[in-house]
Short mmCIF file of C-alpha atoms and ligand atoms in Angstrom, two decimals:
data_model
loop_
_atom_site.label_atom_id
_atom_site.label_comp_id
_atom_site.label_asym_id
_atom_site.label_seq_id
_atom_site.Cartn_x
_atom_site.Cartn_y
_atom_site.Cartn_z
CA MET P 848 0.00 0.00 0.00
CA ALA P 849 1.37 3.41 -0.87
CA ILE P 850 1.57 5.86 2.03
CA THR P 851 -0.36 8.77 0.68
CA ALA P 852 -2.09 11.81 2.05
CA ALA P 853 -5.02 9.50 2.73
CA CYS P 854 -3.05 8.16 5.66
CA GLU P 855 -3.14 11.57 7.25
CA GLN P 856 -6.65 10.57 8.29
CA ALA P 857 -7.20 7.50 10.45
CA THR P 858 -7.67 4.69 7.94
CA ARG P 859 -8.68 1.06 8.26
CA ILE P 860 -7.43 -1.63 5.98
CA LYS P 861 -9.47 -4.82 5.96
CA ASN P 862 -8.34 -8.01 4.40
CA GLY P 863 -11.27 -9.72 2.74
CA ASN P 864 -9.70 -13.14 2.65
CA ARG P 865 -10.18 -14.33 6.21
CA ASP P 866 -10.18 -17.96 7.29
CA GLU P 867 -10.52 -19.86 10.53
CA ARG P 868 -6.83 -20.45 11.30
CA MET P 869 -5.52 -19.74 14.81
CA LYS P 870 -5.15 -16.03 15.37
CA ASN P 871 -3.55 -14.31 18.30
CA PHE P 872 -4.26 -10.85 16.89
CA THR P 873 -7.01 -9.31 14.79
CA ASN P 874 -6.08 -5.62 14.96
CA ALA P 875 -3.02 -3.41 14.81
CA ILE P 876 -2.61 0.29 15.48
CA VAL P 877 0.22 2.02 13.62
CA ARG P 878 1.23 5.62 13.01
CA VAL P 879 2.69 7.05 9.81
CA PRO P 880 6.32 8.18 10.36
CA SER P 881 6.60 11.95 10.29
CA ASN P 882 9.07 14.05 8.30
CA SER P 883 10.60 14.84 11.71
CA CYS P 884 11.48 11.16 12.34
CA GLY P 885 15.21 11.91 12.12
CA ASN P 886 14.92 14.13 15.20
CA GLY P 887 13.95 11.24 17.46
CA LEU P 888 16.03 9.61 20.16
CA THR P 889 18.81 7.23 19.18
CA THR P 890 22.04 5.66 20.36
CA ALA P 891 22.65 3.83 17.08
CA ASN P 892 25.28 5.93 15.31
CA LEU P 893 24.06 4.70 11.92
CA GLY P 894 23.26 8.09 10.43
CA ARG P 895 20.02 9.98 10.03
CA PRO P 896 17.03 8.12 8.58
CA ASN P 897 15.50 9.30 5.34
CA ALA P 898 11.83 10.13 5.99
CA GLU P 899 10.63 8.94 2.56
CA GLN P 900 12.50 5.66 2.89
CA THR P 901 11.21 5.28 6.43
CA ARG P 902 7.65 5.59 5.09
CA THR P 903 8.41 3.13 2.28
CA GLN P 904 9.61 0.56 4.82
CA PHE P 905 6.60 1.35 6.99
CA GLY P 906 4.39 0.74 3.94
CA HIS P 907 5.89 -2.74 3.52
CA TYR P 908 5.22 -3.37 7.20
CA ILE P 909 1.54 -2.48 7.13
CA ASN P 910 1.06 -4.48 3.95
CA ILE P 911 2.46 -7.51 5.78
CA LEU P 912 0.12 -6.96 8.73
CA SER P 913 -2.82 -6.66 6.38
CA ASP P 914 -1.79 -9.82 4.50
CA LEU P 915 -1.71 -11.57 7.88
CA GLU P 916 -5.40 -10.71 8.24
CA LEU P 917 -5.12 -7.88 10.73
CA THR P 918 -7.33 -4.85 10.54
CA VAL P 919 -4.74 -2.08 10.49
CA ILE P 920 -5.72 1.25 12.03
CA VAL P 921 -3.37 3.86 10.56
CA LEU P 922 -3.01 7.04 12.60
CA PRO P 923 -1.73 10.23 10.97
CA ALA P 924 1.87 11.40 11.24
CA ASN P 925 2.48 13.87 14.04
CA PRO P 926 5.62 16.00 13.54
CA ALA P 927 5.54 17.06 17.21
CA PHE P 928 6.61 13.52 18.14
CA PRO P 929 9.56 12.32 16.01
CA ASP P 930 9.42 8.88 17.68
CA GLY P 931 5.63 8.72 17.49
CA HIS P 932 5.51 5.92 14.91
CA PHE P 933 7.05 3.59 17.52
CA VAL P 934 3.54 3.23 18.96
CA GLU P 935 4.34 0.05 20.87
CA ASP P 936 5.82 2.11 23.69
CA THR P 937 2.56 3.92 24.46
CA ALA P 938 0.45 0.99 25.64
CA VAL P 939 0.21 -2.66 26.62
CA VAL P 940 -2.84 -4.39 25.19
CA THR P 941 -4.25 -7.68 26.48
CA PRO P 942 -7.42 -9.54 25.53
CA GLU P 943 -9.20 -7.97 28.53
CA PHE P 944 -7.80 -4.45 28.94
CA ALA P 945 -5.19 -1.94 27.73
CA ILE P 946 -2.70 -0.13 29.94
CA ILE P 947 -1.70 3.33 28.77
CA THR P 948 1.97 3.66 29.69
CA ARG P 949 3.99 6.63 30.86
CA PRO P 950 6.98 6.56 28.50
CA GLY P 951 10.37 6.91 30.13
CA ALA P 952 11.72 9.53 27.73
CA THR P 953 10.35 13.02 28.41
CA SER P 954 10.10 13.80 24.69
CA ARG P 955 7.73 10.84 24.27
CA GLU P 956 5.36 11.34 27.22
CA GLY P 957 2.73 13.16 25.15
CA GLU P 958 2.45 10.37 22.59
CA VAL P 959 -0.09 8.54 24.76
CA VAL P 960 -2.70 11.29 24.45
CA THR P 961 -3.83 10.33 20.95
CA ILE P 962 -3.45 6.57 21.48
CA GLU P 963 -5.81 6.30 24.46
CA PRO P 964 -9.05 7.26 22.65
CA VAL P 965 -8.31 4.77 19.88
CA LEU P 966 -7.70 1.91 22.30
CA ALA P 967 -10.72 2.92 24.38
CA ARG P 968 -12.92 1.80 21.47
CA TYR P 969 -11.64 -1.75 21.93
CA ARG P 970 -10.57 -2.25 25.54
CA ARG P 971 -11.18 -1.14 29.10
CA ILE P 972 -8.44 1.41 29.88
CA GLU P 973 -5.99 1.27 32.79
CA ARG P 974 -3.08 3.72 33.26
CA ILE P 975 0.44 3.98 34.61
CA ARG P 976 0.24 7.21 36.62
CA GLN P 977 3.41 7.64 38.69
CA GLY P 978 6.29 5.56 37.44
CA HIS P 979 7.57 5.11 33.91
CA MET P 980 7.11 2.31 31.44
CA ASP P 981 7.69 1.78 27.72
CA GLY P 982 5.64 -0.92 26.02
CA GLY P 983 8.85 -2.16 24.38
CA ASP P 984 9.82 -3.51 27.79
CA VAL P 985 6.71 -5.66 28.12
CA LEU P 986 6.53 -9.15 26.64
CA MET P 987 3.21 -10.94 27.09
CA VAL P 988 3.04 -14.71 26.66
CA GLY P 989 -0.38 -16.07 27.57
CA LYS P 990 -1.09 -15.07 31.18
CA ARG P 991 2.56 -14.19 31.87
CA PHE P 992 4.34 -10.90 31.51
CA PHE P 993 8.09 -10.46 31.32
CA VAL P 994 8.88 -6.83 32.08
CA GLY P 995 12.24 -5.20 31.44
CA LEU P 996 13.73 -2.93 34.11
CA SER P 997 15.53 -0.53 31.81
CA ASN P 998 16.50 3.09 31.24
CA ARG P 999 12.86 3.67 30.20
CA THR P 1000 10.92 1.42 32.59
CA ASP P 1001 11.50 1.94 36.31
CA GLN P 1002 10.63 0.07 39.52
CA ALA P 1003 7.69 2.39 40.24
CA GLY P 1004 6.21 1.76 36.80
CA ILE P 1005 6.63 -1.99 37.22
CA ARG P 1006 4.95 -1.89 40.64
CA GLU P 1007 1.90 -0.09 39.22
CA PHE P 1008 1.81 -2.39 36.22
CA THR P 1009 1.96 -5.49 38.42
CA ALA P 1010 -0.87 -4.25 40.64
CA ILE P 1011 -3.05 -3.76 37.56
CA VAL P 1012 -2.35 -7.02 35.76
CA GLU P 1013 -2.56 -9.20 38.89
CA LYS P 1014 -6.23 -8.15 39.17
CA TYR P 1015 -6.76 -9.97 35.88
CA GLY P 1016 -4.83 -13.09 36.85
CA TYR P 1017 -1.52 -12.34 35.13
CA ARG P 1018 1.90 -13.10 36.61
CA VAL P 1019 4.88 -10.74 36.23
CA ASP P 1020 8.59 -11.58 36.07
CA VAL P 1021 11.03 -8.67 36.07
CA ILE P 1022 14.09 -8.93 33.84
CA GLU P 1023 16.94 -6.47 34.16
CA VAL P 1024 17.80 -5.07 30.71
CA MET P 1025 21.59 -5.08 30.57
CA ALA P 1026 22.07 -4.12 26.92
CA GLY P 1027 19.92 -2.53 24.24
CA LEU P 1028 17.00 -0.15 24.62
CA HIS P 1029 14.17 -2.43 25.71
CA LEU P 1030 13.57 -6.03 26.76
CA LYS P 1031 11.93 -6.76 23.40
CA SER P 1032 14.93 -5.35 21.58
CA ILE P 1033 16.39 -8.80 22.23
CA VAL P 1034 13.80 -11.16 23.81
CA ASN P 1035 10.66 -12.15 21.90
CA PHE P 1036 8.17 -15.01 21.80
CA VAL P 1037 8.18 -16.71 18.40
CA GLY P 1038 5.49 -19.38 18.81
CA ARG P 1039 5.84 -23.12 19.59
CA ASN P 1040 6.65 -22.35 23.26
CA THR P 1041 9.90 -20.77 22.05
CA LEU P 1042 11.71 -17.56 22.91
CA LEU P 1043 14.18 -15.88 20.55
CA LEU P 1044 16.81 -14.27 22.76
CA ASP P 1045 20.51 -13.62 23.30
CA ALA P 1046 22.80 -15.95 25.26
CA ASP P 1047 22.92 -13.66 28.31
CA ASN P 1048 19.15 -13.67 28.75
CA ALA P 1049 18.83 -17.36 27.94
CA GLY P 1050 20.19 -18.23 31.38
CA HIS P 1051 17.56 -16.21 33.23
CA PRO P 1052 15.44 -18.52 35.41
CA ALA P 1053 12.24 -16.69 34.37
CA PHE P 1054 12.69 -18.06 30.85
CA ALA P 1055 13.28 -21.67 31.91
CA ASP P 1056 9.79 -22.88 30.90
CA PHE P 1057 10.47 -22.14 27.22
CA ASP P 1058 12.59 -23.56 24.45
CA HIS P 1059 15.22 -21.10 23.25
CA ILE P 1060 16.58 -19.96 19.92
CA ILE P 1061 19.77 -18.02 20.58
CA VAL P 1062 20.51 -14.92 18.52
CA GLY P 1063 24.22 -14.64 17.69
CA GLN P 1064 26.18 -11.58 18.86
CA ASN P 1065 26.51 -10.18 15.35
CA GLU P 1066 22.78 -10.53 14.65
CA GLU P 1067 21.26 -9.17 17.85
CA TYR P 1068 18.98 -6.77 15.99
CA ALA P 1069 17.12 -9.79 14.56
CA GLY P 1070 16.07 -10.66 18.11
CA ASN P 1071 13.29 -8.17 17.48
CA THR P 1072 11.18 -10.61 15.47
CA LEU P 1073 7.41 -10.40 15.52
CA TRP P 1074 5.04 -13.38 15.92
CA ILE P 1075 1.62 -12.76 14.39
CA ASN P 1076 -1.07 -15.38 13.83
CA ASP P 1077 1.58 -18.11 13.70
CA ASN P 1078 3.72 -16.28 11.16
CA LEU P 1079 7.05 -14.58 11.86
CA ILE P 1080 8.13 -11.18 10.57
CA THR P 1081 11.87 -10.74 10.87
CA PRO P 1082 14.29 -8.05 9.64
CA GLU P 1083 15.98 -8.86 6.33
CA GLY P 1084 19.75 -9.32 6.34
CA TYR P 1085 20.23 -11.71 9.28
CA PRO P 1086 20.82 -15.12 7.65
CA GLU P 1087 21.92 -17.09 10.72
CA THR P 1088 18.85 -16.10 12.71
CA LEU P 1089 16.63 -16.75 9.70
CA ALA P 1090 18.03 -20.28 9.36
CA LYS P 1091 17.39 -20.95 13.05
CA LEU P 1092 13.84 -19.60 12.89
CA LYS P 1093 13.05 -21.79 9.88
CA GLN P 1094 13.38 -24.82 12.15
CA LEU P 1095 10.12 -23.81 13.84
CA GLY P 1096 8.24 -24.63 10.63
CA LEU P 1097 6.30 -21.35 10.58
CA LYS P 1098 5.89 -19.05 7.60
CA ILE P 1099 8.59 -16.37 7.80
CA ILE P 1100 8.42 -12.97 6.13
CA THR P 1101 11.52 -10.77 5.93
CA THR P 1102 11.29 -7.03 5.50
CA PRO P 1103 13.73 -4.09 5.31
CA THR P 1104 14.25 -2.17 8.56
CA SER P 1105 17.40 -0.08 7.96
CA GLU P 1106 15.68 3.27 8.64
CA PHE P 1107 14.04 2.10 11.87
CA LYS P 1108 17.32 0.61 13.07
CA LYS P 1109 18.98 4.03 12.76
CA MET P 1110 16.56 5.21 15.46
CA ASP P 1111 16.89 2.15 17.75
CA GLY P 1112 13.53 0.91 16.48
CA GLY P 1113 12.47 -2.46 15.13
CA LEU P 1114 9.46 -4.46 14.01
CA THR P 1115 7.63 -4.83 17.31
CA CYS P 1116 7.93 -1.09 18.03
CA LEU P 1117 5.90 -0.13 14.97
CA SER P 1118 2.53 -1.46 16.06
CA LEU P 1119 0.18 -2.22 18.92
CA ARG P 1120 -1.30 -5.63 18.21
CA PHE P 1121 -4.43 -7.06 19.82
C1 CIR C 1707 13.28 5.74 21.26
O1 CIR C 1707 14.45 5.84 21.59
O2 CIR C 1707 12.36 5.85 22.07
C2 CIR C 1707 12.94 5.49 19.80
N1 CIR C 1707 13.88 6.14 18.97
C3 CIR C 1707 12.91 4.02 19.50
C4 CIR C 1707 11.81 3.28 20.20
C5 CIR C 1707 11.77 1.85 19.86
N2 CIR C 1707 10.67 1.22 20.48
C6 CIR C 1707 10.63 -0.06 20.83
O3 CIR C 1707 11.63 -0.76 20.73
N3 CIR C 1707 9.52 -0.53 21.37
#
C-alpha cells in the first residue's frame, strides 16, 4: 500500500480473505512516520534516517500486517513527536484491557494522548500514573508478563503495572535489561513455546519454561522478530537467525528495517497488536 495523504486521516485496511486459522491478533494500530522522524532519540550511530525511505519501509510493514489478516488502524503522522511511529511504547494491550503507559523519555510522554481514545474503542483502559514504562519492555506470553527494568521502565512503573495485571490473573517476572534499549529489543516469543533471545538472557530462570533460539552476537537486531497469527516477521539481512527460525516450521516474512534501526527501532515497536 502506498503511504499517501489519505493516511493523514485515520484509515482502516481490511483483508477480505479471512479464514478460521488460529489467530492471536485481529487488529493493529500504527502511526505514519513523520518528516521529523530523524529528530527522534537514538544511540545507534548509523546516520540519520530518510523520511521517505522510512515511510516506504513502513508501507511494507503495514502491507504484511494486512496480509496476515489484521485490521490495520493507521493514525496520521504527528511531527511534534519524532518517535511517534514507535507506537508500541505507548500501551500494553491484552485480551481484557489496555494499559496506557507513561513513556520513560520526556520527549515521548505526550504520545499517549492520541493513542488512548483509539484503544478505548476496543478495551477497558488502565493507566500507569506515577512511574515510567515503555511498552517495548513488556513481553506478554499467555497469562505471563516479562517486564524489562531498563533506562525507560522503572521500579515504580513496574509496581503499578503489576498491581493492575494481577487483578486480571496475570503473573509478572522482572528482567533487568543489561544491553539494548528495551527487553523486546532482544527477547521475543516466536510461537511453539519458544523464545528468541541472546545468550545472556537465555540463562535467566524466568525463561526456563520455554525452548530457546539463541541470537548470535553479530545478529542481535534480529532478536526483534514479531510473531503474528503463527507467522514470523523478521528483519531482512540476518541469515543465521533466519536459518534458526526456519526450524520452527512457521511461515517467515523478511522485510527491510534499515531506517528504523537508525533510530533504535524495530518491528515490534511499529505497532500495537491485539
Ligand atoms: C526511542 O528511543 O524511544 C525510539 N527512537 C525508538 C523506540 C523503539 N521502540 C521499541 O523498541 N519498542
